[in-house]
């Protein structure tokens, strides 16, 4: 027996040295992209909380209810009713998933730094773009996240303080990505310099740097490779994935056994019908009301909720129901599944039968549509037990209509009302010219009426119209909570209070069960477990 | 050994005849080395290896036979010239030979802390796993057992010396392992001796010994036996669940739901209980697609999943030997049905131990144990606690009921009976072979060399089918077959040289040796979906329609190379000295950290053997001993902990860059390495006093110890914290722990001469555990609980104390809410009926900063009490064990006492919830949702875990010789036996014996993702009827 007897290699493992080359960089970079779906190793929080589509933040906004019965996913109930605590496992789940992503990007950055004599600047730019993306998500959700640098990563110094926003670090990554990414990528899942530009624009928008945001976003609009799809719904169909409207999308794919690359965090968000389960993530009456239009085809910005769109709340499927006959924005029926309307190719929605919650629960009569793969889009249908709900529908983190509306918002804030009007109308024009959801006889399924704005009379109106358009266009895509939050704590509080009052008219148990929204809730608390494991280096956000 | 003859001074005038004979033990096994001498003379001899002796004596003289561990016998010589003697074991067993690994010592000579199990007493209870024999019977050893079939008990020796692997090292004949499951593979009837090395005495096992060493030697027959000795033992019996909790019946359940909704100000309506003023239990389940009649009085789901489970055990063992060889062959079949439906453990083992002499100097032998087992474990207690009491097990058509639709208000547990019964074709089969072959050569009378090669080979085959469950409200859309296999190989090669000699009153016994050990584990699991038929005839991986999924695959090796030596010196039976040193080199570490040297020393002084000690003292034996030793622990959950490991991983690392099609392969870091990792070292100090009184019938010992463990190895989750990469945290040297304690035991055995005899044995252990150094301010335990970690570890406190908010009461009025610290209620009215938490930091606000130490899982002391009695043919033994002063965090109450699943069933405790009419309630006001963080870690869940349990009661009868002779057998005994007949405890959970594999998460009763905790299982009572026959 000698030295060799007590030397045993780790079979099947890649050592640090084995990864210090071009192939290693590619492998680790792919690993960093893989964290985009939110599914990471050793995640301590709730597994449904990790989806990059931020679905449960819609539940915390006025766009969606949790769905299912109140007791199902009690932690989500606490979030929707604003009774959550820092120990809520949803909050921890998303936090850990995002830091997993940050550090997988750091792993790429550090391995590139350790290789001499080769130019990996494009790969480095991809890694820094991803880190910028993950950090942006952390920033918008938590307000005061810790920044973990590549140096911290190499030295395993992960317990960094969180003294405030990390916008500067996000901007630096995004600027590096703009400067070093190519204009065109062969694979649609990889960002280009245009993608990075749009994201830097959004970063500035979130900081209310209106001019910087506008300059970047207008550049993307005018000179970038993007455009609007002819069909609004193409953004959610297999055929429309990675179309010219997609600026950056999580590339969900529904194959390989248990659909590891599907939207695992979105598993619950299917109707409780058609062999699916769970019935979570259902739109609110308030959101449906927002799609009402006037005789002029324009939204009712101030009084959309004075009367409700006809709904089947409290009505069983075998009882008669007359759907809304008033004018509606056609995007409603591509966003919300409601009784009497074709549901993503699976037939006419029968109402209550497909809804999981009961009439005493806080969730209403509607179903989600954008995240549910269409009948016939088999490529997006997952495999495996509940895995068939690991949908392959790509999630557009940013699509071009969103870029237009961000640019319009910056323009409106800068009092450039013509540009704002132009961009908003491009979005509305596309909605108007899209094919409408049809009844079984081929006629429009409802009284659809949508027109463009003739003008924006003043800045205040323009801002209101842009914000409203953002809700209509991007509802149920995980943006609403963060938009409300960045528009201000008081603004958000007012919106939520009004929403709770409106919603309670339809769902009587909603109001009594919801606690008041507090202004500090525009950012989430730092998870208790995160603070504990940091040895109290992380500091809790104010008032939590 | 030497055969020193007493000098024969022939001066008698009697006619001398040569007397010869054989000395055997009760089993007919020849005893070598028995002193035989003529009373009143110095004439004597010893029996040879075959138990034979001869000496010259005259009629009328008295022969005295004495041997350590046996009662001295006297025989008056008549005119016979052959005198065969059967020696009876001495009840005190003070002088037995103790197998200490590479050496043997008589108990009286032992200077370390070595505890032995009274195997014949311990194996009276129908044990499955040999470790169960340790429970409560050895001071300083705690054993905790998961109630599920085929599980391995958790054995802890002297508290918690580490935060890493606390399993002791097991040595079974020549095989070493820290895998406690090996004890499942042994027939407890084969065990000859079981000894526990608790202190520096374990240092001979160096780097693996810091958690103590359990040494098991098996029986092996004897040379020159008169004939084969055959025993047949068997028992039958049944087990049942005890201590099941009370759940709500349908009427109570409905009232709980209505009261909750009323308290919330919500509309009071329920799909099953209606919308009236009071809940109405329906005749039929409402709103479901099939006819389901609600059973009268509802369903107690715990009763449905538990059963009276049959137990059988049969053993046969044969021993024999002639002058050239000896053997033992044993066979055992055990079937233990689980108390939950369709669970159980079934095992067949066979053992062959044999040894052959080649000439006078060489012996060759082997131990071989083969066992085959099938474990079917499943635990559906959680679903049974939650399932609606309205639902019967089967619907009106005879199909399983389920929760059908969420809107039916039946919550969403799966039908626990359906899960158990559908798993009836699953299995976990294990074939395990272990043993050794050895050869020894006597070079000189005092010098022997021995070489031995041991092996442990394990092959595992598991099949699990998950069928569809259409009645469930969240049905699976496909079925899945999972196949798992693994192969583990270990070999160990040991070479020793042994010197054993006496020089006058000086006696020396020394061993030196080298040892090489290699372990390899390799395995995989594969799943596949979508099977056309749900029938076991169809269960092949090739029959699934889905893509095969590799769930996991691994292949790891670790090796250890050691040299060691030990020397024991004894002067005149008064003074004893031992020294041991071992150098280990482990593959798990790097560079200078790979190897280390572990020394130990011990000394003993038998005061009662001193000349000045009065011969007639009340205390006839008095021995003082002390030891100091350094021990290691290199057992880790990773074979290569010093390096970063990245892996290709199709679940976590791949990405489909085009949104569909075959994903691109990626890699992720899966384990962070720590190149500086060192092994743990423990320094143990032990001082003991042994006292014998009344001719050693009373035997007492007390030992005081201190164990200081430094460089504790554990995964540092604060280093790879939530802001880190998603890899497994590195193993680090975390800090130091000090255990101080006292082990006390006392036993009394009455005189055996009368018809009635009895014995009492009591042992009490106390330890105090304190963390003395930590690399971070604190470490949290498992963070997978609701509300985060329940346990915390920090300097100056014991490992894993409970950490959370302190509940000081329930707010009874708005005034009380307003007067107390702000708990975040919107209005004072919202706070009425809720828990009031202590404002620990006195800042007027209750938040996470107000968490504090709310209890300790460490007991003040643990104890065991064994009572035995014999009267004529009857024998009785009762064994109690208990623990005092430990707290348990009853995490299970989160589910049973709070509305985590609102429509689910609840513990009857919720009947004592706060209402204005019941302000002194145990539980806060009912609600449909969790309010006021009440399920986050807090003191409501901390309970006193003290208990006293009658572990075993047995009454036996030995048939008288005349009956036995007629049956042409030697011995016949029958007995009845009961296990866990009663438990005295204030603990509300299913069983106060709480185990844990995670030393930073101790004393938590409840399942949690991430593992480390035992499953929640009720106490199981076992009643058996057994027979022991000796042919």
mmCIF file of C-alpha atoms in Angstrom, chain B residues 204-465:
data_model
loop_
_atom_site.group_PDB
_atom_site.id
_atom_site.type_symbol
_atom_site.label_atom_id
_atom_site.label_comp_id
_atom_site.label_asym_id
_atom_site.label_seq_id
_atom_site.Cartn_x
_atom_site.Cartn_y
_atom_site.Cartn_z
ATOM 1 C CA UNK B 204 -7.383 1.304 18.117
ATOM 2 C CA UNK B 205 -9.906 2.129 15.386
ATOM 3 C CA UNK B 206 -8.435 5.622 15.031
ATOM 4 C CA UNK B 207 -10.007 7.643 12.286
ATOM 5 C CA UNK B 208 -13.355 5.920 12.408
ATOM 6 C CA UNK B 209 -13.845 5.612 16.124
ATOM 7 C CA UNK B 210 -14.916 8.967 17.486
ATOM 8 C CA UNK B 211 -18.583 8.030 17.669
ATOM 9 C CA UNK B 212 -17.712 4.891 19.565
ATOM 10 C CA UNK B 213 -17.333 1.330 18.363
ATOM 11 C CA UNK B 214 -19.814 -1.507 18.597
ATOM 12 C CA UNK B 215 -18.113 -4.871 18.372
ATOM 13 C CA UNK B 216 -20.184 -7.904 17.607
ATOM 14 C CA UNK B 217 -18.763 -11.397 17.671
ATOM 15 C CA UNK B 218 -20.776 -14.336 16.500
ATOM 16 C CA UNK B 219 -20.891 -17.852 17.829
ATOM 17 C CA UNK B 220 -18.607 -20.408 16.291
ATOM 18 C CA UNK B 221 -19.000 -23.842 17.807
ATOM 19 C CA UNK B 222 -16.221 -25.488 19.819
ATOM 20 C CA UNK B 223 -13.496 -28.067 19.381
ATOM 21 C CA UNK B 224 -14.048 -31.601 20.650
ATOM 22 C CA UNK B 225 -17.732 -31.287 21.321
ATOM 23 C CA UNK B 226 -19.435 -34.432 22.534
ATOM 24 C CA UNK B 227 -21.989 -34.092 19.790
ATOM 25 C CA UNK B 228 -23.843 -31.521 17.800
ATOM 26 C CA UNK B 229 -25.696 -28.859 19.700
ATOM 27 C CA UNK B 230 -28.864 -27.893 17.924
ATOM 28 C CA UNK B 231 -31.243 -25.134 18.915
ATOM 29 C CA UNK B 232 -34.558 -24.272 17.417
ATOM 30 C CA UNK B 233 -36.195 -21.021 18.328
ATOM 31 C CA UNK B 234 -39.380 -19.545 17.040
ATOM 32 C CA UNK B 235 -42.112 -17.126 17.785
ATOM 33 C CA UNK B 236 -45.357 -15.958 16.301
ATOM 34 C CA UNK B 237 -47.256 -12.889 17.175
ATOM 35 C CA UNK B 238 -48.841 -9.746 16.003
ATOM 36 C CA UNK B 239 -48.214 -6.041 16.164
ATOM 37 C CA UNK B 240 -50.627 -3.179 16.354
ATOM 38 C CA UNK B 241 -50.500 0.588 16.456
ATOM 39 C CA UNK B 242 -50.932 2.233 19.808
ATOM 40 C CA UNK B 243 -51.353 5.774 20.984
ATOM 41 C CA UNK B 244 -53.275 6.930 17.906
ATOM 42 C CA UNK B 245 -54.487 10.503 18.259
ATOM 43 C CA UNK B 246 -58.095 11.620 18.311
ATOM 44 C CA UNK B 247 -59.306 13.367 15.189
ATOM 45 C CA UNK B 248 -62.544 15.195 14.548
ATOM 46 C CA UNK B 249 -65.675 13.283 13.621
ATOM 47 C CA UNK B 250 -67.856 14.673 10.803
ATOM 48 C CA UNK B 251 -70.108 16.742 13.071
ATOM 49 C CA UNK B 252 -67.132 18.274 14.881
ATOM 50 C CA UNK B 253 -65.371 18.827 11.573
ATOM 51 C CA UNK B 254 -68.367 20.678 10.186
ATOM 52 C CA UNK B 255 -68.611 22.806 13.296
ATOM 53 C CA UNK B 256 -64.902 23.609 13.114
ATOM 54 C CA UNK B 257 -65.350 24.785 9.515
ATOM 55 C CA UNK B 258 -68.421 26.868 10.291
ATOM 56 C CA UNK B 259 -66.824 28.451 13.337
ATOM 57 C CA UNK B 260 -63.730 29.302 11.301
ATOM 58 C CA UNK B 261 -65.777 31.027 8.591
ATOM 59 C CA UNK B 262 -67.867 32.838 11.188
ATOM 60 C CA UNK B 263 -64.718 34.105 12.916
ATOM 61 C CA UNK B 264 -63.395 35.361 9.571
ATOM 62 C CA UNK B 265 -66.592 37.263 8.843
ATOM 63 C CA UNK B 266 -66.985 35.230 5.658
ATOM 64 C CA UNK B 267 -70.181 33.748 4.264
ATOM 65 C CA UNK B 268 -70.801 30.549 6.174
ATOM 66 C CA UNK B 269 -71.329 27.893 3.573
ATOM 67 C CA UNK B 270 -69.686 24.607 2.720
ATOM 68 C CA UNK B 271 -70.184 22.196 -0.185
ATOM 69 C CA UNK B 272 -70.783 19.295 2.204
ATOM 70 C CA UNK B 273 -72.124 20.883 5.364
ATOM 71 C CA UNK B 274 -74.548 23.280 3.707
ATOM 72 C CA UNK B 275 -75.383 26.910 4.386
ATOM 73 C CA UNK B 276 -77.622 26.616 7.435
ATOM 74 C CA UNK B 277 -77.080 27.972 10.902
ATOM 75 C CA UNK B 278 -75.389 24.723 11.865
ATOM 76 C CA UNK B 279 -73.459 22.241 9.750
ATOM 77 C CA UNK B 280 -75.446 19.246 8.567
ATOM 78 C CA UNK B 281 -73.559 16.025 7.877
ATOM 79 C CA UNK B 282 -74.805 14.865 4.483
ATOM 80 C CA UNK B 283 -75.972 11.320 3.748
ATOM 81 C CA UNK B 284 -74.127 11.327 0.453
ATOM 82 C CA UNK B 285 -70.978 13.234 -0.551
ATOM 83 C CA UNK B 286 -72.167 16.290 -2.461
ATOM 84 C CA UNK B 287 -70.865 17.548 -5.782
ATOM 85 C CA UNK B 288 -68.832 14.521 -6.847
ATOM 86 C CA UNK B 289 -69.266 12.400 -9.972
ATOM 87 C CA UNK B 290 -69.922 9.090 -8.201
ATOM 88 C CA UNK B 291 -72.236 7.924 -5.419
ATOM 89 C CA UNK B 292 -70.466 7.996 -2.098
ATOM 90 C CA UNK B 293 -72.414 7.250 1.068
ATOM 91 C CA UNK B 294 -71.120 9.029 4.130
ATOM 92 C CA UNK B 295 -70.434 6.360 6.761
ATOM 93 C CA UNK B 296 -72.237 6.549 10.086
ATOM 94 C CA UNK B 297 -70.026 8.476 12.479
ATOM 95 C CA UNK B 298 -67.474 9.135 9.768
ATOM 96 C CA UNK B 299 -64.213 7.428 8.929
ATOM 97 C CA UNK B 300 -61.241 7.242 11.239
ATOM 98 C CA UNK B 301 -58.553 7.084 8.585
ATOM 99 C CA UNK B 302 -55.874 6.086 11.042
ATOM 100 C CA UNK B 303 -57.879 2.975 11.867
ATOM 101 C CA UNK B 304 -58.170 2.307 8.153
ATOM 102 C CA UNK B 305 -54.463 2.381 7.384
ATOM 103 C CA UNK B 306 -53.347 0.388 10.424
ATOM 104 C CA UNK B 307 -53.904 -3.293 11.018
ATOM 105 C CA UNK B 308 -52.985 -6.129 13.311
ATOM 106 C CA UNK B 309 -49.841 -7.303 11.623
ATOM 107 C CA UNK B 310 -48.492 -10.806 11.869
ATOM 108 C CA UNK B 311 -44.941 -11.623 12.878
ATOM 109 C CA UNK B 312 -43.085 -14.910 12.487
ATOM 110 C CA UNK B 313 -39.557 -15.817 13.277
ATOM 111 C CA UNK B 314 -37.789 -19.157 13.112
ATOM 112 C CA UNK B 315 -34.144 -19.863 13.777
ATOM 113 C CA UNK B 316 -32.176 -23.040 13.636
ATOM 114 C CA UNK B 317 -28.582 -23.272 14.670
ATOM 115 C CA UNK B 318 -26.173 -26.169 14.800
ATOM 116 C CA UNK B 319 -22.753 -26.217 16.395
ATOM 117 C CA UNK B 320 -20.224 -28.978 16.527
ATOM 118 C CA UNK B 321 -16.545 -29.626 16.459
ATOM 119 C CA UNK B 322 -13.929 -32.339 16.708
ATOM 120 C CA UNK B 323 -10.248 -32.089 17.435
ATOM 121 C CA UNK B 324 -9.479 -30.700 13.967
ATOM 122 C CA UNK B 325 -12.300 -28.313 13.348
ATOM 123 C CA UNK B 326 -15.446 -26.632 14.575
ATOM 124 C CA UNK B 327 -18.406 -24.904 13.003
ATOM 125 C CA UNK B 328 -21.670 -23.133 13.469
ATOM 126 C CA UNK B 329 -24.406 -23.169 10.894
ATOM 127 C CA UNK B 330 -27.499 -21.116 11.417
ATOM 128 C CA UNK B 331 -30.607 -20.376 9.451
ATOM 129 C CA UNK B 332 -33.170 -17.739 10.171
ATOM 130 C CA UNK B 333 -36.379 -16.630 8.570
ATOM 131 C CA UNK B 334 -38.172 -13.554 9.821
ATOM 132 C CA UNK B 335 -41.330 -11.964 8.573
ATOM 133 C CA UNK B 336 -42.569 -8.802 10.151
ATOM 134 C CA UNK B 337 -45.684 -7.410 8.578
ATOM 135 C CA UNK B 338 -45.900 -3.661 8.940
ATOM 136 C CA UNK B 339 -48.723 -2.213 10.972
ATOM 137 C CA UNK B 340 -49.673 -0.148 7.952
ATOM 138 C CA UNK B 341 -51.394 -1.953 5.123
ATOM 139 C CA UNK B 342 -49.177 -3.664 2.563
ATOM 140 C CA UNK B 343 -45.953 -2.820 4.325
ATOM 141 C CA UNK B 344 -43.523 -5.249 5.843
ATOM 142 C CA UNK B 345 -40.094 -6.667 6.166
ATOM 143 C CA UNK B 346 -39.069 -10.176 5.284
ATOM 144 C CA UNK B 347 -35.632 -11.637 5.708
ATOM 145 C CA UNK B 348 -33.799 -14.905 5.403
ATOM 146 C CA UNK B 349 -30.265 -15.243 6.674
ATOM 147 C CA UNK B 350 -27.773 -17.999 6.953
ATOM 148 C CA UNK B 351 -24.445 -18.004 8.663
ATOM 149 C CA UNK B 352 -21.560 -20.424 8.509
ATOM 150 C CA UNK B 353 -18.662 -19.930 10.869
ATOM 151 C CA UNK B 354 -15.949 -22.535 10.821
ATOM 152 C CA UNK B 355 -12.362 -23.017 11.780
ATOM 153 C CA UNK B 356 -9.849 -25.756 11.044
ATOM 154 C CA UNK B 357 -6.571 -26.676 12.573
ATOM 155 C CA UNK B 358 -3.702 -27.596 10.336
ATOM 156 C CA UNK B 359 -1.184 -29.231 12.553
ATOM 157 C CA UNK B 360 -0.755 -27.612 15.941
ATOM 158 C CA UNK B 361 0.312 -24.193 14.804
ATOM 159 C CA UNK B 362 -2.015 -23.099 12.066
ATOM 160 C CA UNK B 363 -5.658 -22.295 12.157
ATOM 161 C CA UNK B 364 -7.765 -21.314 9.184
ATOM 162 C CA UNK B 365 -11.299 -20.131 9.479
ATOM 163 C CA UNK B 366 -14.073 -18.015 8.080
ATOM 164 C CA UNK B 367 -17.272 -16.226 8.954
ATOM 165 C CA UNK B 368 -19.874 -15.976 6.250
ATOM 166 C CA UNK B 369 -23.225 -14.298 6.600
ATOM 167 C CA UNK B 370 -25.704 -14.216 3.733
ATOM 168 C CA UNK B 371 -28.948 -12.396 4.020
ATOM 169 C CA UNK B 372 -31.750 -11.665 1.628
ATOM 170 C CA UNK B 373 -34.432 -9.195 2.528
ATOM 171 C CA UNK B 374 -37.402 -7.450 1.060
ATOM 172 C CA UNK B 375 -38.567 -4.208 2.574
ATOM 173 C CA UNK B 376 -41.899 -2.692 1.709
ATOM 174 C CA UNK B 377 -42.054 0.579 3.517
ATOM 175 C CA UNK B 378 -44.661 3.231 3.079
ATOM 176 C CA UNK B 379 -46.032 5.740 5.507
ATOM 177 C CA UNK B 380 -49.375 7.407 4.938
ATOM 178 C CA UNK B 381 -49.930 8.833 8.413
ATOM 179 C CA UNK B 382 -49.838 12.376 7.098
ATOM 180 C CA UNK B 383 -52.648 11.809 4.622
ATOM 181 C CA UNK B 384 -54.615 9.791 7.170
ATOM 182 C CA UNK B 385 -54.435 12.697 9.588
ATOM 183 C CA UNK B 386 -55.731 15.049 6.907
ATOM 184 C CA UNK B 387 -58.322 12.990 5.024
ATOM 185 C CA UNK B 388 -61.919 14.143 5.393
ATOM 186 C CA UNK B 389 -63.851 12.111 7.965
ATOM 187 C CA UNK B 390 -66.861 12.241 5.623
ATOM 188 C CA UNK B 391 -65.255 10.012 3.033
ATOM 189 C CA UNK B 392 -65.408 6.234 3.307
ATOM 190 C CA UNK B 393 -62.506 4.216 1.919
ATOM 191 C CA UNK B 394 -64.579 2.943 -1.004
ATOM 192 C CA UNK B 395 -67.417 4.524 -2.942
ATOM 193 C CA UNK B 396 -70.789 2.840 -3.455
ATOM 194 C CA UNK B 397 -69.405 0.956 -6.442
ATOM 195 C CA UNK B 398 -66.446 -0.410 -4.537
ATOM 196 C CA UNK B 399 -63.831 1.903 -6.041
ATOM 197 C CA UNK B 400 -61.474 3.988 -3.966
ATOM 198 C CA UNK B 401 -62.881 7.299 -2.917
ATOM 199 C CA UNK B 402 -60.921 10.448 -3.500
ATOM 200 C CA UNK B 403 -61.248 14.161 -3.217
ATOM 201 C CA UNK B 404 -62.621 14.333 -6.792
ATOM 202 C CA UNK B 405 -62.890 18.086 -7.211
ATOM 203 C CA UNK B 406 -61.443 20.859 -5.124
ATOM 204 C CA UNK B 407 -64.866 22.519 -5.069
ATOM 205 C CA UNK B 408 -66.291 19.549 -3.152
ATOM 206 C CA UNK B 409 -64.638 20.866 0.007
ATOM 207 C CA UNK B 410 -62.818 17.619 0.761
ATOM 208 C CA UNK B 411 -59.330 19.160 0.734
ATOM 209 C CA UNK B 412 -56.675 17.353 -1.264
ATOM 210 C CA UNK B 413 -55.022 14.469 0.547
ATOM 211 C CA UNK B 414 -54.841 11.332 -1.521
ATOM 212 C CA UNK B 415 -56.756 8.333 -0.253
ATOM 213 C CA UNK B 416 -54.117 6.826 2.060
ATOM 214 C CA UNK B 417 -55.534 3.304 1.818
ATOM 215 C CA UNK B 418 -55.422 3.522 -1.981
ATOM 216 C CA UNK B 419 -51.782 4.590 -1.890
ATOM 217 C CA UNK B 420 -50.824 1.725 0.411
ATOM 218 C CA UNK B 421 -52.725 -0.917 -1.514
ATOM 219 C CA UNK B 422 -51.591 0.294 -4.910
ATOM 220 C CA UNK B 423 -47.999 0.001 -3.734
ATOM 221 C CA UNK B 424 -48.410 -3.668 -2.874
ATOM 222 C CA UNK B 425 -46.251 -4.804 -5.794
ATOM 223 C CA UNK B 426 -43.365 -2.529 -4.965
ATOM 224 C CA UNK B 427 -40.279 -4.019 -3.432
ATOM 225 C CA UNK B 428 -36.805 -3.193 -2.160
ATOM 226 C CA UNK B 429 -34.783 -6.363 -2.233
ATOM 227 C CA UNK B 430 -31.351 -6.584 -0.839
ATOM 228 C CA UNK B 431 -28.820 -9.379 -0.954
ATOM 229 C CA UNK B 432 -25.910 -8.951 1.399
ATOM 230 C CA UNK B 433 -22.900 -11.149 1.959
ATOM 231 C CA UNK B 434 -20.317 -10.368 4.524
ATOM 232 C CA UNK B 435 -17.699 -12.116 6.502
ATOM 233 C CA UNK B 436 -14.032 -12.882 6.461
ATOM 234 C CA UNK B 437 -11.490 -15.596 5.962
ATOM 235 C CA UNK B 438 -8.487 -15.726 8.208
ATOM 236 C CA UNK B 439 -5.429 -17.711 9.030
ATOM 237 C CA UNK B 440 -3.280 -17.630 12.124
ATOM 238 C CA UNK B 441 0.079 -19.089 12.860
ATOM 239 C CA UNK B 442 1.603 -19.708 16.243
ATOM 240 C CA UNK B 443 5.265 -18.852 15.734
ATOM 241 C CA UNK B 444 6.141 -19.252 19.356
ATOM 242 C CA UNK B 445 3.953 -20.105 22.250
ATOM 243 C CA UNK B 446 3.655 -16.408 22.979
ATOM 244 C CA UNK B 447 3.757 -15.036 19.459
ATOM 245 C CA UNK B 448 0.998 -15.339 16.897
ATOM 246 C CA UNK B 449 0.407 -13.785 13.552
ATOM 247 C CA UNK B 450 -2.939 -13.486 11.870
ATOM 248 C CA UNK B 451 -4.119 -12.332 8.514
ATOM 249 C CA UNK B 452 -7.715 -11.757 7.621
ATOM 250 C CA UNK B 453 -9.592 -10.558 4.596
ATOM 251 C CA UNK B 454 -13.103 -9.327 5.208
ATOM 252 C CA UNK B 455 -15.702 -8.362 2.666
ATOM 253 C CA UNK B 456 -19.112 -6.791 2.626
ATOM 254 C CA UNK B 457 -20.991 -7.087 -0.635
ATOM 255 C CA UNK B 458 -24.427 -5.661 -1.056
ATOM 256 C CA UNK B 459 -26.705 -5.749 -4.018
ATOM 257 C CA UNK B 460 -29.951 -3.808 -4.028
ATOM 258 C CA UNK B 461 -32.892 -4.028 -6.391
ATOM 259 C CA UNK B 462 -35.915 -1.764 -6.029
ATOM 260 C CA UNK B 463 -39.065 -1.490 -8.095
ATOM 261 C CA UNK B 464 -41.682 1.163 -7.611
ATOM 262 C CA UNK B 465 -44.769 1.666 -9.687
#
